[in-house]
PDB file of C-alpha atoms in Angstrom:
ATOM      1  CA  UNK A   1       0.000   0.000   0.000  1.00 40.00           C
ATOM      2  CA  UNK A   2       1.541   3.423  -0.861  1.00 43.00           C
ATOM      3  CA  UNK A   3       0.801   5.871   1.645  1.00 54.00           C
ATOM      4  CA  UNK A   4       2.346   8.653   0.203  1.00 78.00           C
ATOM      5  CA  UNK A   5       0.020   9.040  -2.370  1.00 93.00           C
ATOM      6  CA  UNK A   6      -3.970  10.496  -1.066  1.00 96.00           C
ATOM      7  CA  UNK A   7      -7.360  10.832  -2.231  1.00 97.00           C
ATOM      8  CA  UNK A   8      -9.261  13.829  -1.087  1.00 98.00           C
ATOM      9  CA  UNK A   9     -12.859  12.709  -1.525  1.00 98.00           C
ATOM     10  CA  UNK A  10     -15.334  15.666  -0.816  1.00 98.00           C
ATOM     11  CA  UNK A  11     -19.379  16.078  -0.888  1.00 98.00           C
ATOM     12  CA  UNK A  12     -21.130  19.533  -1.601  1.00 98.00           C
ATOM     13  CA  UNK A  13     -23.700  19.622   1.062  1.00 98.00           C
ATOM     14  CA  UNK A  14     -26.459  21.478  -0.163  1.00 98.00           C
ATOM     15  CA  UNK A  15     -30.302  22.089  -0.593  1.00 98.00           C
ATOM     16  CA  UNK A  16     -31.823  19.918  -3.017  1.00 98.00           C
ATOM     17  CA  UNK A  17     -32.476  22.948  -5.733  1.00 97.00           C
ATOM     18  CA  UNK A  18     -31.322  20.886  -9.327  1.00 97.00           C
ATOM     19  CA  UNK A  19     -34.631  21.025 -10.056  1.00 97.00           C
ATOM     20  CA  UNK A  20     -35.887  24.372 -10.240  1.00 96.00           C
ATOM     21  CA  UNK A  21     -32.939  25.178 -13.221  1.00 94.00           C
ATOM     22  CA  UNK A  22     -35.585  23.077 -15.301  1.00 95.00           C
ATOM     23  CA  UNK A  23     -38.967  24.310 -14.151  1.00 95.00           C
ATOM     24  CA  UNK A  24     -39.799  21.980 -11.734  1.00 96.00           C
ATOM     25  CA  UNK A  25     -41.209  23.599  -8.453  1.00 95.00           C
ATOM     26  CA  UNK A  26     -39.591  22.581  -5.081  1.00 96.00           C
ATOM     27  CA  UNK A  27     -40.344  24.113  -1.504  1.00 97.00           C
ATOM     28  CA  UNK A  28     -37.010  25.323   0.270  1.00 97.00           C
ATOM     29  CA  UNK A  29     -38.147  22.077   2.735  1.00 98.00           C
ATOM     30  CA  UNK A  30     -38.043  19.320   0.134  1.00 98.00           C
ATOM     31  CA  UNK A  31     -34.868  21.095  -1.104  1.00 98.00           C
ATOM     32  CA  UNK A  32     -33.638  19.873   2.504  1.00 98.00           C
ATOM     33  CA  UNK A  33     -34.716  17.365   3.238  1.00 98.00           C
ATOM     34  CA  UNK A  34     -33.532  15.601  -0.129  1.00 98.00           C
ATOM     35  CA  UNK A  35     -30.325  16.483   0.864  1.00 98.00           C
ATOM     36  CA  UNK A  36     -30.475  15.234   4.554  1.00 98.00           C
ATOM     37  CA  UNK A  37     -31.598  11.741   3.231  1.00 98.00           C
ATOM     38  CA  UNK A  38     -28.679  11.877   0.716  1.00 98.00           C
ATOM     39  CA  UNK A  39     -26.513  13.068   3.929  1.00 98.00           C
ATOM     40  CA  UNK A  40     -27.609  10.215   5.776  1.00 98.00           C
ATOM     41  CA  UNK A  41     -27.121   7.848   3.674  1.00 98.00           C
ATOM     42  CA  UNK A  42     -23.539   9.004   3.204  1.00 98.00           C
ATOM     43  CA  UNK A  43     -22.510   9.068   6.997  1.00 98.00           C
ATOM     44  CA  UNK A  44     -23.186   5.606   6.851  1.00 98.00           C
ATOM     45  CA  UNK A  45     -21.330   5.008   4.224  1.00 98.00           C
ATOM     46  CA  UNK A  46     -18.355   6.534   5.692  1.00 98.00           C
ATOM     47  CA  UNK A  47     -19.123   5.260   8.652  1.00 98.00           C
ATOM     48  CA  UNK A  48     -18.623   1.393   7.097  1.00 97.00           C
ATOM     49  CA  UNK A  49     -15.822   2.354   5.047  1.00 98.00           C
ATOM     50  CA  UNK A  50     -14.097   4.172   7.692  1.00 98.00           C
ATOM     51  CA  UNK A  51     -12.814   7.143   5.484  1.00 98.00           C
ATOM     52  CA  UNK A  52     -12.618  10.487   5.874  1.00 98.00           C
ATOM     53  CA  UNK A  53     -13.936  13.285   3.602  1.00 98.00           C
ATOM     54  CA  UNK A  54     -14.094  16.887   3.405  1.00 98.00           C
ATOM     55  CA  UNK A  55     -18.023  18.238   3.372  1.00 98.00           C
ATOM     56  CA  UNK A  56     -18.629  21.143   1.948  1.00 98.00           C
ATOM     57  CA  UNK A  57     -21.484  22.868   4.131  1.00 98.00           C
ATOM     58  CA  UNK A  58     -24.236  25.858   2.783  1.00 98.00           C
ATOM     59  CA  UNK A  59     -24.917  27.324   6.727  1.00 98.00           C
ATOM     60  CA  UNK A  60     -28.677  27.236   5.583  1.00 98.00           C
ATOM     61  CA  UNK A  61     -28.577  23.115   5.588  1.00 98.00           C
ATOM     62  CA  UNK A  62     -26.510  23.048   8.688  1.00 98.00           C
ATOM     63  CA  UNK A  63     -28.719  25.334  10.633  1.00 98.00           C
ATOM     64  CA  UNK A  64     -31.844  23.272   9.749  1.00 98.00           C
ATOM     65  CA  UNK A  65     -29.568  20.092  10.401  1.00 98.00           C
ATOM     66  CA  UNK A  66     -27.053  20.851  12.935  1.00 98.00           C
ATOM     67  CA  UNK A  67     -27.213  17.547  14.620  1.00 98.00           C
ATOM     68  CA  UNK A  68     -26.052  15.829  12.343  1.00 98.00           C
ATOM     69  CA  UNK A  69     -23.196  17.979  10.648  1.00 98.00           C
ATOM     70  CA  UNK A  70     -21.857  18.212  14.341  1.00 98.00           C
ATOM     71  CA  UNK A  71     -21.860  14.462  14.691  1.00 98.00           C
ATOM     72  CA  UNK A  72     -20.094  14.502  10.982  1.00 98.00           C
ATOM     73  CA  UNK A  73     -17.322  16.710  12.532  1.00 98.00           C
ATOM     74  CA  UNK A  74     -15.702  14.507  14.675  1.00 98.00           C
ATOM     75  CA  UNK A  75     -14.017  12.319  12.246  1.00 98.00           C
ATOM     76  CA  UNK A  76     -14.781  14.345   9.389  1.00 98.00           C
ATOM     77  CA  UNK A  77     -13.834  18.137   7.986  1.00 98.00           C
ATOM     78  CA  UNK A  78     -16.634  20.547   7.809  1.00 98.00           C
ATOM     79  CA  UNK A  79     -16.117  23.067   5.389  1.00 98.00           C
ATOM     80  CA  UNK A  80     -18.403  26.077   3.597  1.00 98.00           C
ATOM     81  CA  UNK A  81     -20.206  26.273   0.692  1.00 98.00           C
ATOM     82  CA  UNK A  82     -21.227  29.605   1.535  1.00 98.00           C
ATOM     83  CA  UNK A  83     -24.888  30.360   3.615  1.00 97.00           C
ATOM     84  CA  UNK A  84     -27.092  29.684   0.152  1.00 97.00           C
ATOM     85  CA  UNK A  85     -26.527  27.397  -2.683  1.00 96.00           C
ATOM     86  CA  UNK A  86     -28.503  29.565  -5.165  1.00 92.00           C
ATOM     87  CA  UNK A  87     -28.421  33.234  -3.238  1.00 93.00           C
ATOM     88  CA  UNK A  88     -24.561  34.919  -2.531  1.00 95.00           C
ATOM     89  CA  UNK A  89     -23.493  37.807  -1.490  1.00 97.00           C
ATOM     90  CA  UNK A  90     -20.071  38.805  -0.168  1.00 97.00           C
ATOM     91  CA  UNK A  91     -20.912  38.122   3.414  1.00 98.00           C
ATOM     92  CA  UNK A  92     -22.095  35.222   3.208  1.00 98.00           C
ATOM     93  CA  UNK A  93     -18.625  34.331   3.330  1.00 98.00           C
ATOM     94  CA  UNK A  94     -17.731  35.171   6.640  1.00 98.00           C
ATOM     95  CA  UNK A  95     -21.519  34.734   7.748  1.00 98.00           C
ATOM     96  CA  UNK A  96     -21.448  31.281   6.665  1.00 98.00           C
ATOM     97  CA  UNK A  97     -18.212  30.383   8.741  1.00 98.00           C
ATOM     98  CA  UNK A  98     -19.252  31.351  11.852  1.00 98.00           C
ATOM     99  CA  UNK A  99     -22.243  29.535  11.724  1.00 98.00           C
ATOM    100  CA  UNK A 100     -20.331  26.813  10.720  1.00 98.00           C
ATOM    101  CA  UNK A 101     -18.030  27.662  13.300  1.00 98.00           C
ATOM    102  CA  UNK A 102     -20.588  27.815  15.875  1.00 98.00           C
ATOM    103  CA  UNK A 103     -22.552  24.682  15.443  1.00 98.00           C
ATOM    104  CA  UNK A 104     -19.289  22.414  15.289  1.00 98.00           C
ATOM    105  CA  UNK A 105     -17.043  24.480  17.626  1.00 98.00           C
ATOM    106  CA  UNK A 106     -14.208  24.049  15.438  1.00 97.00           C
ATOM    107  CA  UNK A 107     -12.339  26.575  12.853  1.00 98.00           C
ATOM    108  CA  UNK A 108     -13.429  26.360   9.469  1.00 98.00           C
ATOM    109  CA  UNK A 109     -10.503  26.837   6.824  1.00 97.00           C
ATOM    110  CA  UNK A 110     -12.028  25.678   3.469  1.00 98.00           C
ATOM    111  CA  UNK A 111     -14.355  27.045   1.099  1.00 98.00           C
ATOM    112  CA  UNK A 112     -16.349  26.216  -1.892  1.00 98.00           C
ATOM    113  CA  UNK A 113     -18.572  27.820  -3.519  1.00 97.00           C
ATOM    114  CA  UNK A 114     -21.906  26.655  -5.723  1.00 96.00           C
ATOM    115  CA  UNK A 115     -21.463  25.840  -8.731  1.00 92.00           C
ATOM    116  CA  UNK A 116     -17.698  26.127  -8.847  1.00 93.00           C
ATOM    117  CA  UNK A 117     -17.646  29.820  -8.868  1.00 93.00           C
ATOM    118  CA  UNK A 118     -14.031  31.101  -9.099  1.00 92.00           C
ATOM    119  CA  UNK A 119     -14.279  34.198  -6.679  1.00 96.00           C
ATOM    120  CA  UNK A 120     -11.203  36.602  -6.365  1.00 96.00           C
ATOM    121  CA  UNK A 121      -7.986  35.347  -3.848  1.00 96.00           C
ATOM    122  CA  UNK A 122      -8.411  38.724  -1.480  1.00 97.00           C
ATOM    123  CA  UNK A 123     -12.118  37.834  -0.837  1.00 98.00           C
ATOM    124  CA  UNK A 124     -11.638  34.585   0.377  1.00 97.00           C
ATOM    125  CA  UNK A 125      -8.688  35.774   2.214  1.00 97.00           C
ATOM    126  CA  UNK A 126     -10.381  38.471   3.977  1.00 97.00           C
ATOM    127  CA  UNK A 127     -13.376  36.223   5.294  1.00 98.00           C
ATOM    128  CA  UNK A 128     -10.601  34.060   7.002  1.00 97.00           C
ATOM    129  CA  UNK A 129     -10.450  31.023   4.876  1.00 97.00           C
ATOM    130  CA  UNK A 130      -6.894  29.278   4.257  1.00 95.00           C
ATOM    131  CA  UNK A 131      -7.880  26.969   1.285  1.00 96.00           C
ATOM    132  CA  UNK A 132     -10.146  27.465  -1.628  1.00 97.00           C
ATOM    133  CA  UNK A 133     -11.692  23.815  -3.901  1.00 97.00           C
ATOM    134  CA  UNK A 134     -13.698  25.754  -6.220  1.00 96.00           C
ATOM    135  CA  UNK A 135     -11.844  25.706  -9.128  1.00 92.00           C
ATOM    136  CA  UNK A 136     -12.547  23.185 -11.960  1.00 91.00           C
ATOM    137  CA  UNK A 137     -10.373  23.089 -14.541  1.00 86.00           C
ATOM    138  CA  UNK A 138     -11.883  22.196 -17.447  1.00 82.00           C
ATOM    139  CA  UNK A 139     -13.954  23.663 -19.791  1.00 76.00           C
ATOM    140  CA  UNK A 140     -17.773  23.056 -19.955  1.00 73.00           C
ATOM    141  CA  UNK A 141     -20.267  24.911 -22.178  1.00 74.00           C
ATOM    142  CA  UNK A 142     -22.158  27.965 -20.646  1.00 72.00           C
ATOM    143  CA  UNK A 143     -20.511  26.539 -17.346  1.00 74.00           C
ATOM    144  CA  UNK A 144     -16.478  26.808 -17.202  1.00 73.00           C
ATOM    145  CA  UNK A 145     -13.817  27.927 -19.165  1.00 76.00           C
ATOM    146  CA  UNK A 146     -10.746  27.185 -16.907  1.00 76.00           C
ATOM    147  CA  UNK A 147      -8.486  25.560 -19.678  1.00 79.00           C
ATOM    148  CA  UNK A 148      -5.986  28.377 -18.326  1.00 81.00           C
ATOM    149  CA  UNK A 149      -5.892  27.213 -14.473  1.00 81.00           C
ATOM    150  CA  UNK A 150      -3.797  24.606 -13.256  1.00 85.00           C
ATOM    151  CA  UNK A 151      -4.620  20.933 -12.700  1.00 88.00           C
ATOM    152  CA  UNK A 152      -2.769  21.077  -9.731  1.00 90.00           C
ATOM    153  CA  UNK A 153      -2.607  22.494  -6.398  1.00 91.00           C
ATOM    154  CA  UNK A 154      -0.946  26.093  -6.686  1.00 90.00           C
ATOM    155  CA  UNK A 155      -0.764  29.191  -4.322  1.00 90.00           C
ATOM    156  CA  UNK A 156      -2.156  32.471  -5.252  1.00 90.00           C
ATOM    157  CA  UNK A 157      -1.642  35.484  -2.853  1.00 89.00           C
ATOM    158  CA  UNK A 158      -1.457  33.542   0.626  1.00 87.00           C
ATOM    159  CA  UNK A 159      -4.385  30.818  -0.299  1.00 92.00           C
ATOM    160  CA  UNK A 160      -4.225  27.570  -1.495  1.00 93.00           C
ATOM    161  CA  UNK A 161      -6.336  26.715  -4.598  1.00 94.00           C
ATOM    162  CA  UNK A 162      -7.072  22.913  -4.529  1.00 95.00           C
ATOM    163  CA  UNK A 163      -8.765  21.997  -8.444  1.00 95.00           C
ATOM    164  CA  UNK A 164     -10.755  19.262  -8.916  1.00 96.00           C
ATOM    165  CA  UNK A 165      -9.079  16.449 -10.647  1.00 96.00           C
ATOM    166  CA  UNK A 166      -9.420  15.732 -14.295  1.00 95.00           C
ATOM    167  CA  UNK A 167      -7.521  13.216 -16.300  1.00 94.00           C
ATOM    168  CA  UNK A 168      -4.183  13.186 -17.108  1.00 92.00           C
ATOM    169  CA  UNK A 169      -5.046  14.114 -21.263  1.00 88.00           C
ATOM    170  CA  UNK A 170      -8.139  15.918 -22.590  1.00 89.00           C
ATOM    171  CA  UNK A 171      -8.452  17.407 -19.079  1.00 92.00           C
ATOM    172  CA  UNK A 172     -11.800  14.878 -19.534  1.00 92.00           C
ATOM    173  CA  UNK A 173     -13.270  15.993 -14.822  1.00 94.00           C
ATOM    174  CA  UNK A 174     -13.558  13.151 -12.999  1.00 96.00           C
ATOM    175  CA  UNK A 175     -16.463  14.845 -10.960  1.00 96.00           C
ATOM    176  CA  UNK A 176     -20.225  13.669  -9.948  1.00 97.00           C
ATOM    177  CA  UNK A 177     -20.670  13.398 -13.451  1.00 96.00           C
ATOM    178  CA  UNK A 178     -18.462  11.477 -14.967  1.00 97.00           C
ATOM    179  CA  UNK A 179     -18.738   9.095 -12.204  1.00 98.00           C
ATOM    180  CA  UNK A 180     -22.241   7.843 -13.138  1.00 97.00           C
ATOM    181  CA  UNK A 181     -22.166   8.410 -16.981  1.00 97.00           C
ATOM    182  CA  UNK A 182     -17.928   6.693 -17.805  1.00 97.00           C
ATOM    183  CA  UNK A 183     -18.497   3.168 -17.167  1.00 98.00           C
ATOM    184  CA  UNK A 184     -16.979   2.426 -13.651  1.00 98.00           C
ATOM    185  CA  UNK A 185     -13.426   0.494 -14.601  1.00 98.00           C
ATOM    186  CA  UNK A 186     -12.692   3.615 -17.334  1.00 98.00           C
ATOM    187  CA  UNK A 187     -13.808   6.132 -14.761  1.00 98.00           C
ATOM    188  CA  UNK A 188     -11.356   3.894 -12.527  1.00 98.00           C
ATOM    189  CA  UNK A 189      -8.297   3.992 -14.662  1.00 98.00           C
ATOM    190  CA  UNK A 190      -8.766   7.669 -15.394  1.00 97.00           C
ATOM    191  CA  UNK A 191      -8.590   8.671 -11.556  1.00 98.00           C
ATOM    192  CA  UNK A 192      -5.526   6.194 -10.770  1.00 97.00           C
ATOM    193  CA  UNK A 193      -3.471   7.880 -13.982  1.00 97.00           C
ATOM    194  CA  UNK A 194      -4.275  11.374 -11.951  1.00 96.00           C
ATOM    195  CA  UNK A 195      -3.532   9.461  -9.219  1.00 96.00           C
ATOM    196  CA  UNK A 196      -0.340   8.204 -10.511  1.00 95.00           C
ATOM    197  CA  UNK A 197       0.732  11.189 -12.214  1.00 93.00           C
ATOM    198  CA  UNK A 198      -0.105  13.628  -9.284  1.00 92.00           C
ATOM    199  CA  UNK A 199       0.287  11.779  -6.131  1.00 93.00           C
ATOM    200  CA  UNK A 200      -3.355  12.654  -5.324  1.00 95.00           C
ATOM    201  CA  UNK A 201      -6.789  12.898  -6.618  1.00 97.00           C
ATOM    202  CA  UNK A 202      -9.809  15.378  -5.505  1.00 97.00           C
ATOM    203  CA  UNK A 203     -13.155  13.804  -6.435  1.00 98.00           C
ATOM    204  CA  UNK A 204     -16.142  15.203  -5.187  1.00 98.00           C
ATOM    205  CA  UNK A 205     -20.153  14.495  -5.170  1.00 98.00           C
ATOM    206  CA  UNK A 206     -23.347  15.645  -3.506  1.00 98.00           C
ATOM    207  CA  UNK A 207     -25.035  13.639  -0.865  1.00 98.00           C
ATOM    208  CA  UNK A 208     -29.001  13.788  -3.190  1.00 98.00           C
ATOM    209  CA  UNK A 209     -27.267  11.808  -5.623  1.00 98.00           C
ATOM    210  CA  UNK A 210     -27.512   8.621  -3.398  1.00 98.00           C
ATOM    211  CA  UNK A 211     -31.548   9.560  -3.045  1.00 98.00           C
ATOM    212  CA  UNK A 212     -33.642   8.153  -5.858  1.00 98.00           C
ATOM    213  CA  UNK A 213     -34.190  10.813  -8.123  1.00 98.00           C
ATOM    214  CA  UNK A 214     -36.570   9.002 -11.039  1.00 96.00           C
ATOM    215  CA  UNK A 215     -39.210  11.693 -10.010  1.00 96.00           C
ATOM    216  CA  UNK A 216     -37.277  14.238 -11.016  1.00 97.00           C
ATOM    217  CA  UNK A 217     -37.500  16.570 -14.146  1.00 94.00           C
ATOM    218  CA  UNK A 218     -33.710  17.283 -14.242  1.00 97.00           C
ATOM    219  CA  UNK A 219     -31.801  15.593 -17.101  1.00 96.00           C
ATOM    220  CA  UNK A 220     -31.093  12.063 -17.682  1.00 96.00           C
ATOM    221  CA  UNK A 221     -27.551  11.938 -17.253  1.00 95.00           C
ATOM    222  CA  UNK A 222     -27.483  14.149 -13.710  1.00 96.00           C
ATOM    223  CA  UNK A 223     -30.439  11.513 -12.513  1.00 94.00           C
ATOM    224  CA  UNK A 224     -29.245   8.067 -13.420  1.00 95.00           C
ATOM    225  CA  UNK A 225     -27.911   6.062 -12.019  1.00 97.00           C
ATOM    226  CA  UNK A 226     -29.025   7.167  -8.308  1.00 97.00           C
ATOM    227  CA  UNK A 227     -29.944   5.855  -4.891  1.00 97.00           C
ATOM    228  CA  UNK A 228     -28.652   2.473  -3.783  1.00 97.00           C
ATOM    229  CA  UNK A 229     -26.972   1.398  -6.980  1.00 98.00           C
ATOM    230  CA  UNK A 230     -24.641   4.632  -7.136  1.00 98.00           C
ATOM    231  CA  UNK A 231     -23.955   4.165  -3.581  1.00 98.00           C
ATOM    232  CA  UNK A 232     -22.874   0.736  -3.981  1.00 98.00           C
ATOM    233  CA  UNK A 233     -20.653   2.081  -6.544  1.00 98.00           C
ATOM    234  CA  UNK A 234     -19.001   4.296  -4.687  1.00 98.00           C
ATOM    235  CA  UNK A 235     -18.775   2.290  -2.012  1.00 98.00           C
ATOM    236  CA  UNK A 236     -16.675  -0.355  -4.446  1.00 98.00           C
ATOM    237  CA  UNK A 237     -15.000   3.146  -5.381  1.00 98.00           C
ATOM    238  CA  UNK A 238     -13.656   3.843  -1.962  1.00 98.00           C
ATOM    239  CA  UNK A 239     -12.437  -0.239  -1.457  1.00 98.00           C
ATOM    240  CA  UNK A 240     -10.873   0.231  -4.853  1.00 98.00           C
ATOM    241  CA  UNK A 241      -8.980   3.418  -3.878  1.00 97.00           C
ATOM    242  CA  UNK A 242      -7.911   2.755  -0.397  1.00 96.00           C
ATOM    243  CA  UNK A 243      -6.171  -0.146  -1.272  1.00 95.00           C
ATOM    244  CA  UNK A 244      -4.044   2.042  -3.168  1.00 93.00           C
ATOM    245  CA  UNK A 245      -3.429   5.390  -1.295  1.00 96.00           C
ATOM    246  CA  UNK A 246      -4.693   7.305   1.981  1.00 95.00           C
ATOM    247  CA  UNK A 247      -8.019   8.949   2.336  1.00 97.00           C
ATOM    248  CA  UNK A 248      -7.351  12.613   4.112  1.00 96.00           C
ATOM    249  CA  UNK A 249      -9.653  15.868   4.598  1.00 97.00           C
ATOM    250  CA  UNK A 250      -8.388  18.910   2.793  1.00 96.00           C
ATOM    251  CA  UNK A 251      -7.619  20.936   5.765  1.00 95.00           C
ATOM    252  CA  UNK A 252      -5.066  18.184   6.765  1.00 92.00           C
ATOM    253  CA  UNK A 253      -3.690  17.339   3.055  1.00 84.00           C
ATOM    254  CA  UNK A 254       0.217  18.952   3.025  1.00 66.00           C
ATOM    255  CA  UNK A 255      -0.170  21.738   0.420  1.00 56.00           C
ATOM    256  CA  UNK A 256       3.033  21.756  -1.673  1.00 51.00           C
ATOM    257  CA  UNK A 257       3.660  25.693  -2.112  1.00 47.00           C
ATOM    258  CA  UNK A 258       4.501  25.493  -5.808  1.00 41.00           C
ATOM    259  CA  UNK A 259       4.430  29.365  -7.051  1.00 40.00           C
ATOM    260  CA  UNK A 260       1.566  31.538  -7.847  1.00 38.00           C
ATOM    261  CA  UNK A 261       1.324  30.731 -11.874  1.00 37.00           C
ATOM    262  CA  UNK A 262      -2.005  29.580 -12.942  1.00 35.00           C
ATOM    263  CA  UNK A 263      -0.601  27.872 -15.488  1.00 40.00           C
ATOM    264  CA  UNK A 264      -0.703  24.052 -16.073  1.00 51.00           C
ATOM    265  CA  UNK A 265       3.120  22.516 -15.832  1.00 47.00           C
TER     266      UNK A 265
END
């Protein structure tokens, strides 16, 4: 087993709102509690596995749920994804931090934000955050355009940028996505070349994937597969990994400080 290489596995903890983008209403409840079933279902998961992950909080969930994102906090990091997942403002920033901070009595260093909006390095600096995983560098139509940004960790100002992972040609993201649409061993051999070439992969995912979604009007390829069968996927994901490197949260992972270029090398 090589432990020097590490997989930072990460869920986006959010209200439920996919499906208002395509017309479908949704009260700000069912938004929440879609995602507490989906959060459920992944503490257990972790739980059996016994891995840790990085979970990427909106204050608005964790407020309605703080139970159970202070019982996550114990062997698990608690991060922000801002107060919202479709309303920001600046503040929300440091708003969202201290409630975070407040529910699970312990500092909160990372941030992403919805969607993988790229926000400027002195605005996450000045709401006290040490790490930013919001950057996904790929392009995707009428989405992202990050061909420019680095695969890799890299430092800008005095924050850390941590990029999702994508493959080691064609940039091809080995997010939520391509998890359920790649068939599982080419989604498999994609993240171990990253893996490989890197010495670590990000991956990340959102806890109302592991609901059933068939009800839902969003489109086919965000819906299936869902529920029991993706989690038994990932499940076989995390056996498949962890026999190969070490599962760590991001506020733990050693940062190399390689420059400030936001170019690829």
């Amino acid at each position: 087993m090589n432990k020097r290489k590490v997989i930072l596995l990460s869920f986006d903890v959010e209200e439920f709102d996919m499906p208002l983008e395509y017309g479908q209403l949704m009260s700000i409840d069912d938004q929440l509690n879609k995602g507490y079933e989906g959060l459920v279902n992944i503490k257990q998961l972790l739980s059996f596995t016994n891995v840790p992950a990085t979970l990427f909080t909106t204050a608005n969930f964790a407020n309605h749920f703080p139970g159970i994102i202070r019982d996550l906090s114990i062997n698990h990091e608690i991060a922000s994804h801002t107060f919202y997942h479709s309303f920001f403002k600046l503040a929300h920033l440091v708003e969202s931090r201290t409630c975070l901070e407040n529910i699970t009595g312990k500092k909160i260093t990372g941030l992403r934000m919805p969607r993988m909006k790229v926000l400027p390095a002195r605005d996450i600096i000045d709401a006290g955050y040490s790490y930013d995983a919001s950057i996904n560098p790929i392009w995707l139509p009428g989405r992202y355009n990050n061909l420019g940004l680095s695969r890799k960790v890299f430092e800008e100002d005095s924050i850390m940028r941590i990029p999702a992972s994508v493959s080691t040609f064609l940039r091809i993201p080995l997010f939520w996505l391509s998890f359920k649409n790649l068939s599982y061993s080419l989604y498999l051999k994609l993240v171990m070349r990253s893996l490989q070439a890197h010495g670590y992969v990000s991956l990340y995912f959102h806890p109302w994937e592991f609901t059933d979604l068939t009800k839902y009007k969003i489109p086919f390829y965000a819906k299936n597969p869902s529920g029991e069968i993706l989690l038994k996927r990932l499940e076989l994901l995390i056996r498949d990994l962890k026999a190969q490197a070490e599962f760590k949260t991001m506020n733990v992972f050693p940062l190399p400080r390689i420059g400030t270029s936001f170019k690829d090398d």
